[in-house]
Coordinates of C-alpha atoms and ligand atoms in Angstrom, one line a residue:
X107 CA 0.0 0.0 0.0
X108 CA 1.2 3.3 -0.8
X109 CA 1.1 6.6 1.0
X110 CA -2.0 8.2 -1.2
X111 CA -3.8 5.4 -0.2
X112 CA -3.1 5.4 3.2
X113 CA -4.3 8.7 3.3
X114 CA -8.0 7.7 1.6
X115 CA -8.4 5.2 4.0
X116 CA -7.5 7.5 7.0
X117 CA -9.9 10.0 5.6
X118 CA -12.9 7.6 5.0
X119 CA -12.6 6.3 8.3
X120 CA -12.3 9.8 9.8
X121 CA -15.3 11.1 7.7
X122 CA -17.3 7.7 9.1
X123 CA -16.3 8.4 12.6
X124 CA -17.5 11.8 12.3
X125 CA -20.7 10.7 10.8
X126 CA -21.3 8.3 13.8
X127 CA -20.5 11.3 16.2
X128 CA -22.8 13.9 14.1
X129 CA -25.5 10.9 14.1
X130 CA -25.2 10.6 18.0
X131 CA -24.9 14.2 19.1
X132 CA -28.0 14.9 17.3
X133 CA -29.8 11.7 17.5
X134 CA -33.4 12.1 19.6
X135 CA -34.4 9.7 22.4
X136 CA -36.2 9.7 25.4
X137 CA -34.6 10.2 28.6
X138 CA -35.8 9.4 31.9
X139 CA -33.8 9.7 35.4
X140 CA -34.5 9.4 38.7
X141 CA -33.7 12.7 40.8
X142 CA -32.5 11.4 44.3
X143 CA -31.9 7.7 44.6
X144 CA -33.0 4.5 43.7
X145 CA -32.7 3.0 47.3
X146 CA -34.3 5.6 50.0
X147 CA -35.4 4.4 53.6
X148 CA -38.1 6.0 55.3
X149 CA -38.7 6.0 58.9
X150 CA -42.2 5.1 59.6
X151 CA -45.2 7.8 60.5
X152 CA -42.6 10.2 59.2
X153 CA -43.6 12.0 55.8
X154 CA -41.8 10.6 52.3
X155 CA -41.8 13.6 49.3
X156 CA -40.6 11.3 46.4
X157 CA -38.1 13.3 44.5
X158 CA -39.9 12.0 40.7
X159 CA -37.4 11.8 37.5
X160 CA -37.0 14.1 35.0
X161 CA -38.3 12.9 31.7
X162 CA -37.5 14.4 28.4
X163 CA -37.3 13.5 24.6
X164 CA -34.5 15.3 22.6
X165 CA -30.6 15.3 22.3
X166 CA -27.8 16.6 24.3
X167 CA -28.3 19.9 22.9
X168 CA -32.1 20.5 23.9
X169 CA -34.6 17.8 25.5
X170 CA -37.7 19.0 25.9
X171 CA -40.0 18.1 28.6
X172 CA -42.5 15.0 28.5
X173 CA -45.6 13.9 30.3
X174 CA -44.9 10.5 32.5
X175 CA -46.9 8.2 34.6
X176 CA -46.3 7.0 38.5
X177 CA -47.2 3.6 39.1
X178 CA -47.4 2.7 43.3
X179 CA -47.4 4.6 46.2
X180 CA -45.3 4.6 49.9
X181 CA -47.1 3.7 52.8
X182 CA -45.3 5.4 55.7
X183 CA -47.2 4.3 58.3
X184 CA -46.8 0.7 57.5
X185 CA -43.5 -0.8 57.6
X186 CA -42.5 -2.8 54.6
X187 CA -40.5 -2.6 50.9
X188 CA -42.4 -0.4 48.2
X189 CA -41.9 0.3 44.5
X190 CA -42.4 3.1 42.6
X191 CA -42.2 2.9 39.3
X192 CA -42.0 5.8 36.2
X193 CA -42.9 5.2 32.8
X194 CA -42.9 7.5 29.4
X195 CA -44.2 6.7 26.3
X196 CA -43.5 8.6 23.2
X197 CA -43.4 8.1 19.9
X198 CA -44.2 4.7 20.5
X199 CA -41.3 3.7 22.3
X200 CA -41.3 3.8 26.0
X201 CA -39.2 3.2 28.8
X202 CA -39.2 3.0 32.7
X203 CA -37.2 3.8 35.7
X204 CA -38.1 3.0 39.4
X205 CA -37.5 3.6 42.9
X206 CA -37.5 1.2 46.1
X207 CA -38.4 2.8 49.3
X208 CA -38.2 1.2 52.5
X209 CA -40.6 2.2 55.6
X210 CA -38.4 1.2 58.5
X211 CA -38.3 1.8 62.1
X212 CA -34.9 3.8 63.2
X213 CA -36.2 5.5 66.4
X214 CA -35.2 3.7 69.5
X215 CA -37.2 3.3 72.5
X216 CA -37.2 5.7 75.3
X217 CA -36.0 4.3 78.5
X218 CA -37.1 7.0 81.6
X219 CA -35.4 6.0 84.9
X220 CA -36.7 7.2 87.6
X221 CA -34.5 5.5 90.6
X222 CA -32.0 8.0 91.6
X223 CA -29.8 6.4 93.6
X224 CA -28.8 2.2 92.7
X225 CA -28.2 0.0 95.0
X226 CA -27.8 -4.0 94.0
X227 CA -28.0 -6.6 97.0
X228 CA -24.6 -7.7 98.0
X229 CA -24.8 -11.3 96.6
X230 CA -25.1 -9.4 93.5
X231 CA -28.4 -9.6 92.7
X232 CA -30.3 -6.8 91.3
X233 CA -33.6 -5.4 93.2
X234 CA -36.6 -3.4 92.1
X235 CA -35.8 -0.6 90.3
X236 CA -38.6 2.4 88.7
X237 CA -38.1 2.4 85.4
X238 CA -40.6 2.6 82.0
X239 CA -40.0 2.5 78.3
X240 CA -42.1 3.0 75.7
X241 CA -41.6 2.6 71.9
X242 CA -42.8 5.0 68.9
X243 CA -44.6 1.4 67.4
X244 CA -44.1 -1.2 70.2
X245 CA -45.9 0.7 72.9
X246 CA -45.2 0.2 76.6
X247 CA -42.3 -2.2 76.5
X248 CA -41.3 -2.0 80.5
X249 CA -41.7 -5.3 81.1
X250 CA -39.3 -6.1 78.5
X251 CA -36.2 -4.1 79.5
X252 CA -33.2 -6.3 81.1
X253 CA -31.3 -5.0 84.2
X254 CA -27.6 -6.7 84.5
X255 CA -24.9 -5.7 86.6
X256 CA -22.1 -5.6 83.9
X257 CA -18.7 -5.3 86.1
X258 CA -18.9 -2.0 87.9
X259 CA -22.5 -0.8 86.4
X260 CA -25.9 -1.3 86.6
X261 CA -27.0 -1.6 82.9
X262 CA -30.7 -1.1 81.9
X263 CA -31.3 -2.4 78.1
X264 CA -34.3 -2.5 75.9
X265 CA -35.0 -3.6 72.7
X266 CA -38.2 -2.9 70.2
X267 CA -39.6 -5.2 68.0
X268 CA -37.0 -3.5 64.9
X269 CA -34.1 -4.2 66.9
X270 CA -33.4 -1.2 68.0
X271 CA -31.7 -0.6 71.3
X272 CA -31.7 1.7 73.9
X273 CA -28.7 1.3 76.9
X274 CA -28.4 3.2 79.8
X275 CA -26.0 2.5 82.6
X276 CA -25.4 3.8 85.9
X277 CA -22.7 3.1 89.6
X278 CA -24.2 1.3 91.9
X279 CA -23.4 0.3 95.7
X280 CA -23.8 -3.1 97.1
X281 CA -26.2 -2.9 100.2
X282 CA -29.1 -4.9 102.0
X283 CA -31.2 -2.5 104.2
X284 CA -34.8 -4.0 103.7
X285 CA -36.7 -6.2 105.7
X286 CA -37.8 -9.4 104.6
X287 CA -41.8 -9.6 104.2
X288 CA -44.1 -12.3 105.8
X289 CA -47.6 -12.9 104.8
X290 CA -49.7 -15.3 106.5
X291 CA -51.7 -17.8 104.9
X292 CA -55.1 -17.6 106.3
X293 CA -56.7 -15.3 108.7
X294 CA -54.9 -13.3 111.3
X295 CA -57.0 -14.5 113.7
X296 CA -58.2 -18.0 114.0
X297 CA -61.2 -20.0 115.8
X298 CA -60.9 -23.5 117.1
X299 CA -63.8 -25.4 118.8
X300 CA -61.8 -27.0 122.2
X301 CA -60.5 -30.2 121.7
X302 CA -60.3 -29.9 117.7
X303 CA -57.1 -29.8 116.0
X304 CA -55.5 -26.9 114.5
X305 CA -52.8 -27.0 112.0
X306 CA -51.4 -23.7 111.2
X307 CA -51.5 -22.9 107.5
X308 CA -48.0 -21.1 108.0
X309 CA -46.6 -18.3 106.1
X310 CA -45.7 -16.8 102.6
X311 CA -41.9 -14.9 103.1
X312 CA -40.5 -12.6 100.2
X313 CA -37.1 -10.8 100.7
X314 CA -35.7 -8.3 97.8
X315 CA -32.5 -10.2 97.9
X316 CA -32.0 -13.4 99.7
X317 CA -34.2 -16.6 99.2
X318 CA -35.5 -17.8 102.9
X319 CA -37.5 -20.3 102.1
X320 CA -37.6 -23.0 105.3
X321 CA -35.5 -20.5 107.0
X322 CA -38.9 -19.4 109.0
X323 CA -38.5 -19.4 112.9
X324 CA -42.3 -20.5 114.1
X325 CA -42.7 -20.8 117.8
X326 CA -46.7 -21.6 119.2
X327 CA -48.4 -22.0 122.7
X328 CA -51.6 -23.1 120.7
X329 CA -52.9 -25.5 123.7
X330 CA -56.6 -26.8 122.2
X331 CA -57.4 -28.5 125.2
X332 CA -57.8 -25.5 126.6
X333 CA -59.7 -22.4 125.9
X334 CA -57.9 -19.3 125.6
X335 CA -55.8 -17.2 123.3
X336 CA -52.9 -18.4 122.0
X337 CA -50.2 -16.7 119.6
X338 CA -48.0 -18.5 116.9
X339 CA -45.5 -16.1 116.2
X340 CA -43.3 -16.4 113.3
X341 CA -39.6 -14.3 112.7
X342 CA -37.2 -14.7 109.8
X343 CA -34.0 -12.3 109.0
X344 CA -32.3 -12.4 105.8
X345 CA -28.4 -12.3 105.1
X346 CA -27.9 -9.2 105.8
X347 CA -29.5 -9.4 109.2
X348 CA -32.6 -7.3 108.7
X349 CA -35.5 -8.9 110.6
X350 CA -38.9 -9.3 110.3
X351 CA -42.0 -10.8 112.5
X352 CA -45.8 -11.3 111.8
X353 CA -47.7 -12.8 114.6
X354 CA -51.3 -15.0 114.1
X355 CA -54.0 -14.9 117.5
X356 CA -55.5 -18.3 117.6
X357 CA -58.4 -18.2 119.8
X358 CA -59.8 -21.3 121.6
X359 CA -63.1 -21.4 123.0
X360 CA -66.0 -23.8 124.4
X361 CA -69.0 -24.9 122.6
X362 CA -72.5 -22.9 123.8
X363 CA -73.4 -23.7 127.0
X364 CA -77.1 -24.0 127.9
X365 CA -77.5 -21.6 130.6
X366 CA -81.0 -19.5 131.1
X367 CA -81.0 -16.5 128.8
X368 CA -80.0 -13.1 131.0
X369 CA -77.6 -11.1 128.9
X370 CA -75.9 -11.3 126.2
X371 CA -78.4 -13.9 124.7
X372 CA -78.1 -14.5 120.5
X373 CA -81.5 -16.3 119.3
X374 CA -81.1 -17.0 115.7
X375 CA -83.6 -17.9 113.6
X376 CA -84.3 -19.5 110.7
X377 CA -87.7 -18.6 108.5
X378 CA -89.5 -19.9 105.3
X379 CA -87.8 -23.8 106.0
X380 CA -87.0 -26.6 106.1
X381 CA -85.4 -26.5 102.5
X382 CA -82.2 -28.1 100.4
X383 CA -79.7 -25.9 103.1
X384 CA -81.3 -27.3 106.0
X385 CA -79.4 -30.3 106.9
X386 CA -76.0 -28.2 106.5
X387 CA -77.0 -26.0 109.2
X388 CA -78.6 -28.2 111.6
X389 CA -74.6 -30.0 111.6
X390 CA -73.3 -26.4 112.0
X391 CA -75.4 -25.6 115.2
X392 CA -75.0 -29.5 116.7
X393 CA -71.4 -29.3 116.3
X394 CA -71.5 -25.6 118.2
X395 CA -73.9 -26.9 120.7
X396 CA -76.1 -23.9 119.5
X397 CA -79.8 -24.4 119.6
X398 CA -82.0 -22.0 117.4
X399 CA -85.3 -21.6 116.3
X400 CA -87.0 -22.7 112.5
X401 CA -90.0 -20.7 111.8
X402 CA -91.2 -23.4 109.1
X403 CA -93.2 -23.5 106.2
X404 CA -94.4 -25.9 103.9
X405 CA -93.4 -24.3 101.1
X406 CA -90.5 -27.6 100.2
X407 CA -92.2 -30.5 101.1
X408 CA -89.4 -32.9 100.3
X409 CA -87.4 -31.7 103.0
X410 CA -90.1 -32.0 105.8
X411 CA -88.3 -34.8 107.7
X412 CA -86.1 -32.1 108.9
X413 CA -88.3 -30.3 111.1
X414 CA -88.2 -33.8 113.0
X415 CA -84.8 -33.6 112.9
X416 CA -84.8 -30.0 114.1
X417 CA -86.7 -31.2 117.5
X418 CA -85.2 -33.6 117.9
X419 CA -82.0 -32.2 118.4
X420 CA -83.4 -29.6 121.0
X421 CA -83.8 -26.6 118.6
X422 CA -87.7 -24.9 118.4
X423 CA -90.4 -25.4 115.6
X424 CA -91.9 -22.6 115.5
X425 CA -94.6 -21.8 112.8
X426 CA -94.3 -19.2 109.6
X427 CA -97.6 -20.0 107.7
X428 CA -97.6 -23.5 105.6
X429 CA -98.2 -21.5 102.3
X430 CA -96.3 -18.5 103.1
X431 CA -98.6 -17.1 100.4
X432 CA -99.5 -13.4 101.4
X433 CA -102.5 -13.0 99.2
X434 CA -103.9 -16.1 101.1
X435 CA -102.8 -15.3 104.4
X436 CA -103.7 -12.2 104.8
X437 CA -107.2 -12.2 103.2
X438 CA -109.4 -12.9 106.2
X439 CA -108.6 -13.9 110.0
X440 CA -110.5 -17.4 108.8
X441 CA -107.8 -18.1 106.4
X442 CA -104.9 -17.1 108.4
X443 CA -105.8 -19.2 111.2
X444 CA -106.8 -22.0 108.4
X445 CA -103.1 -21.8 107.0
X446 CA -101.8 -21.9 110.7
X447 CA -103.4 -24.6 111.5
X448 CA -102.4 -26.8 108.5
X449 CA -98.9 -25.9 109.5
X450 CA -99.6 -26.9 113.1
X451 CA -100.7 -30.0 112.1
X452 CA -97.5 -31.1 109.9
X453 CA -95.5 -30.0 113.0
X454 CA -97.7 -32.5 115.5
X455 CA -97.1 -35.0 113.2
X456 CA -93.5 -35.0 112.7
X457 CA -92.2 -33.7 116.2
X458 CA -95.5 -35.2 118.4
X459 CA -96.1 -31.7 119.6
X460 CA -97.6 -28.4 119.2
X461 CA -95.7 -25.6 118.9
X462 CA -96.8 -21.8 120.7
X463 CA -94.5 -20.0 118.6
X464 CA -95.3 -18.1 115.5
X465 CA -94.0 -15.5 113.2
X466 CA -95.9 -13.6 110.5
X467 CA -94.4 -13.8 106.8
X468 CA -93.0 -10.0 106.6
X469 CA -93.4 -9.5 110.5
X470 CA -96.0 -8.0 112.2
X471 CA -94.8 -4.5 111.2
X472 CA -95.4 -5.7 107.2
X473 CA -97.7 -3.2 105.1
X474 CA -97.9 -5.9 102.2
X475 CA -101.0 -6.9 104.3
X476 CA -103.1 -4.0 104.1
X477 CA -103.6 -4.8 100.6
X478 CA -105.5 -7.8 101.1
X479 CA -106.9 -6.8 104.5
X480 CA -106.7 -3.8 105.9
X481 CA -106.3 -4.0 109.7
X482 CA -105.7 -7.4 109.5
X483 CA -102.1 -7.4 111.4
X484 CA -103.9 -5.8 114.9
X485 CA -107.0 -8.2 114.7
X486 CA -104.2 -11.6 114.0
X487 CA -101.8 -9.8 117.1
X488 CA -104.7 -10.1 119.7
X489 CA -106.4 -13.2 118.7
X490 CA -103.0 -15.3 118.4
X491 CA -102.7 -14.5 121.8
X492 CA -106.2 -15.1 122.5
X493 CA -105.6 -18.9 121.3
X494 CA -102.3 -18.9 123.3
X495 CA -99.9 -18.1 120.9
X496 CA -96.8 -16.1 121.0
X497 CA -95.4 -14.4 118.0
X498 CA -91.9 -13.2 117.7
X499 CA -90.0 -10.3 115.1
X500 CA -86.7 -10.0 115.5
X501 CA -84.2 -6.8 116.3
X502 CA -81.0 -7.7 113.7
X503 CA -81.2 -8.3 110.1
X504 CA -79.1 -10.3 108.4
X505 CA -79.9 -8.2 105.4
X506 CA -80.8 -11.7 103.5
X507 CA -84.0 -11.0 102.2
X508 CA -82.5 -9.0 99.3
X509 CA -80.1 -6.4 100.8
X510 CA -77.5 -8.8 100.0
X511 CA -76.3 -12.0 98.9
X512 CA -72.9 -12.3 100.4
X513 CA -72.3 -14.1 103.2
X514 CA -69.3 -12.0 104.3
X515 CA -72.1 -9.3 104.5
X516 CA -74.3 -11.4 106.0
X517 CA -71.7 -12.1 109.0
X518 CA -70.8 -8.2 109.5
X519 CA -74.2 -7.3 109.1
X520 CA -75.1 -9.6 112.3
X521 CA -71.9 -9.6 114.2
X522 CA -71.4 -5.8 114.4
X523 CA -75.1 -5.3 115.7
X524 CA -75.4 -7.7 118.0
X525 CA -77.0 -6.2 121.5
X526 CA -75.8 -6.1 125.2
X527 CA -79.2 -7.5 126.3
X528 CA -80.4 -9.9 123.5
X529 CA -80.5 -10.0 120.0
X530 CA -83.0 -11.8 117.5
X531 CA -81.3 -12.5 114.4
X532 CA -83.5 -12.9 111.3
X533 CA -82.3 -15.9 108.6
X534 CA -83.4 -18.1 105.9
X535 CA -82.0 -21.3 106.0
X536 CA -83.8 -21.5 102.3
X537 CA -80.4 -19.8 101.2
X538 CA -77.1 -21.2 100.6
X539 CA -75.0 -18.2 101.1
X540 CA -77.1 -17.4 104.7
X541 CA -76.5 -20.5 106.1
X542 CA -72.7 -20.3 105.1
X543 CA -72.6 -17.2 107.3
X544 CA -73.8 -18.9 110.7
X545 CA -70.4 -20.6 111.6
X546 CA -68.6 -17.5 111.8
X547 CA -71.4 -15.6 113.4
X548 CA -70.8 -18.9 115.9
X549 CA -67.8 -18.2 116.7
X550 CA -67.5 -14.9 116.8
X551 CA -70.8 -14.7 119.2
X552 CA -69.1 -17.6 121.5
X553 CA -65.3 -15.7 121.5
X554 CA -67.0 -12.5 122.0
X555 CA -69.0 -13.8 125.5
X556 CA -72.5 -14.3 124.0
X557 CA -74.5 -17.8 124.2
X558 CA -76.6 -19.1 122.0
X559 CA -80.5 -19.9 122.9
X560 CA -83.9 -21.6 121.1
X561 CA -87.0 -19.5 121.6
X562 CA -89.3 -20.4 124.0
X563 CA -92.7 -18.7 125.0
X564 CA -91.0 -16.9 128.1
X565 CA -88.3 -15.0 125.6
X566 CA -88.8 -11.5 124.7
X567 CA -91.1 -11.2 121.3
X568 CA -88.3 -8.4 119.6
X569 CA -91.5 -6.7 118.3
X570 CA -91.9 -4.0 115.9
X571 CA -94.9 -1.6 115.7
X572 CA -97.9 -3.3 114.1
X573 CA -98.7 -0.7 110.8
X574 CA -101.7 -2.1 109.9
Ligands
LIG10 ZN1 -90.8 -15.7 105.3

């Protein structure tokens, strides 16, 4: 090849090169860039502005502006990957760019210490400290921060659900000033019949730093053979020597003693019986030695055999009505007397005798009455003790007749008003959660210097004022 030539082919190739060049600098084509990048995170409830792209159709000399679609949208207050993507068309061609944004949690949780000055026991555990932290999505996460003694600090550390961590660390001193806590099991004070057993239920101890389980000092002069009051007293100290003692009263007393009523006299008794609860209670009074006095009815037939029972185990039958129907009852004197007498009658049969004792359904102060008599309560006062009757109210309510139906009501309700001279208590052994009060008014009536007595015609009638 010769020079000339050489030079031919350098110019072709140069001209082709510039060609390309000319055919690239002025070439049109869409363009479409993100502004900003591809990969943003986001932290959540906070507010994303997407930067777009700019889109254009031309050449590097001038591009001029195009119209382009979004496609998807960010979510800020959920957490998660999203995609936004941009697309042109123009000149039918097209093209697309996107964007992935991440909603993420960043913000850590805030720990708030309130305990000012740290102390860790000196077997190194740690105690209670005051302390709360909440997180931005978590919520309250307190109960998931960790305290550690790390070397020479106290080191509080939380984490939320997006790992993030919150630290805070503080000096502490080693030292055991608190007492150790005991808890009984069971009440404070306790009742035992003489003669029964009684096994103490013990106690719960909890100490800030030291375990003392079994390391309970218990010392009792519970003598049940005896009555009297008795203490089991119960001490513990913990490692560092702080000491602690909780003391229980045990109080052992006598069954009821029959003695002839003066003062302090408890007559409880029992209306609209015998019923399902019956039974349970005549066990409670026999075991207490306490005799008391059913005004029955007839009202649950099936259970009749207990007013047998009740005589025969020395308390008083005593008549309500045997339809405790007021409508009937209180109609007409001739219909009272007709009811009491069917009642009467039930009660020779089953105990052999009549009873003298009787007491109105509602009392004799009830106003239901004047609805289907009016007078009727002053004429059935006189004539029941024309035909040798006695009728009784009563001074105490148990407040079962609807005020309540809790027997821990029941028991303050006749415990805290019982009187100096007598006191009629008014019951239905008809309901459960009445007759599951008359142990502990037992026993608080026999440790508190009352006895217990059945209703004869010689006791005092407790009556109210007659209203109709
Ligand atoms: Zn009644």
């Amino acid at each position: 090849m010769n020079k000339k030539k050489l030079i031919i082919l350098a110019i072709i190739l140069g001209s082709i090169l510039v060609i390309c060049a000319l055919i690239l600098v002025f070439k049109k084509e869409i363009k479409l860039e993100l502004i900003g990048k591809a990969n943003i995170s986001v932290n959540i409830n906070e507010k994303y502005k997407d930067a777009k792209v700019k889109a254009c159709y031309g050449n590097i000399f001038s591009c001029k502006k195009i119209d382009y679609s979004t496609f998807g949208n960010v979510d800020t207050t959920k957490l998660g990957t999203y995609k936004i993507r941009y697309k042109v068309t123009h000149n039918k061609k097209s093209k697309t760019v996107s964007r992935i944004v991440k909603v993420v949690d960043k913000k850590n949780p805030t720990l708030t210490i309130n305990t000012k000055d740290f102390t860790i026991c000196p077997n190194g555990k740690t105690k209670n400290y005051d302390y709360k932290a909440e997180d931005n999505l978590d919520g309250d996460l307190t109960e998931k921060v960790e305290v550690k003694v790390e070397y020479d600090k106290l080191v509080f550390t939380v984490q939320d659900s997006a790992k993030n961590v919150t630290k805070k660390t503080f000096s502490y001193k080693k030292e055991d000033n608190e007492a150790p806590q005991i808890a009984l099991n069971g009440n404070k004070t306790k009742y035992v019949l003489v003669g029964e057993s009684f096994s103490d239920e013990g106690v719960n101890v909890t100490d800030d730093c030291d375990d003392l389980s079994g390391k309970v000092k218990t010392s009792s002069s519970v003598d049940t053979s005896k009555p009297g009051t008795y203490y089991v007293n119960y001490e513990v100290t913990d490692e560092a020597g702080n000491n602690a003692k909780e003391t229980r009263t045990v109080i052992v007393y006598n069954k009821n003693v029959d003695v002839t009523p003066s003062e302090k006299t408890i007559y409880l008794t029992f209306d609209d019986g015998p019923g399902p609860y019956t039974a349970q209670l005549l066990d409670i009074l026999k075991k207490y030695n306490v005799k008391a006095t059913f005004f029955v009815t007839n009202q649950y037939p099936a259970y009749e055999s207990l007013i047998t029972r009740e005589a025969e185990e020395g308390h008083s039958v005593a008549i309500h009505t045997y339809t405790h129907n007021y409508s009937y009852v209180y109609s007409s004197v001739e219909n009272y007397f007709a009811d009491l007498n069917n009642m009467q009658e039930k009660i020779k049969k089953l105990t052999g005798k009549e009873t003298r004792l009787v007491r109105f359904p509602g009392g004799s102060s009830n106003t239901i009455s004047r609805r289907y008599s009016p007078g009727i309560m002053t004429t059935l006062a006189n004539e029941l003790e024309a035909r040798g009757y006695k009728y009784f109210d009563w001074n105490v309510v148990s407040g079962d007749a609807g005020e309540t139906t809790s027997t821990s009501k029941v028991i303050a309700n006749v415990t805290s008003n019982l009187r100096s001279s007598y006191t009629n208590v008014l019951q239905h052994d008809v309901k459960a959660f009445s007759v599951n009060a008359v142990e502990s008014i037992i026993q608080y009536g026999l440790t508190h210097g009352y006895h217990f007595a059945p209703l004869d015609v010689t006791s005092p009638g407790a009556h109210q004022k007659i209203n109709n």
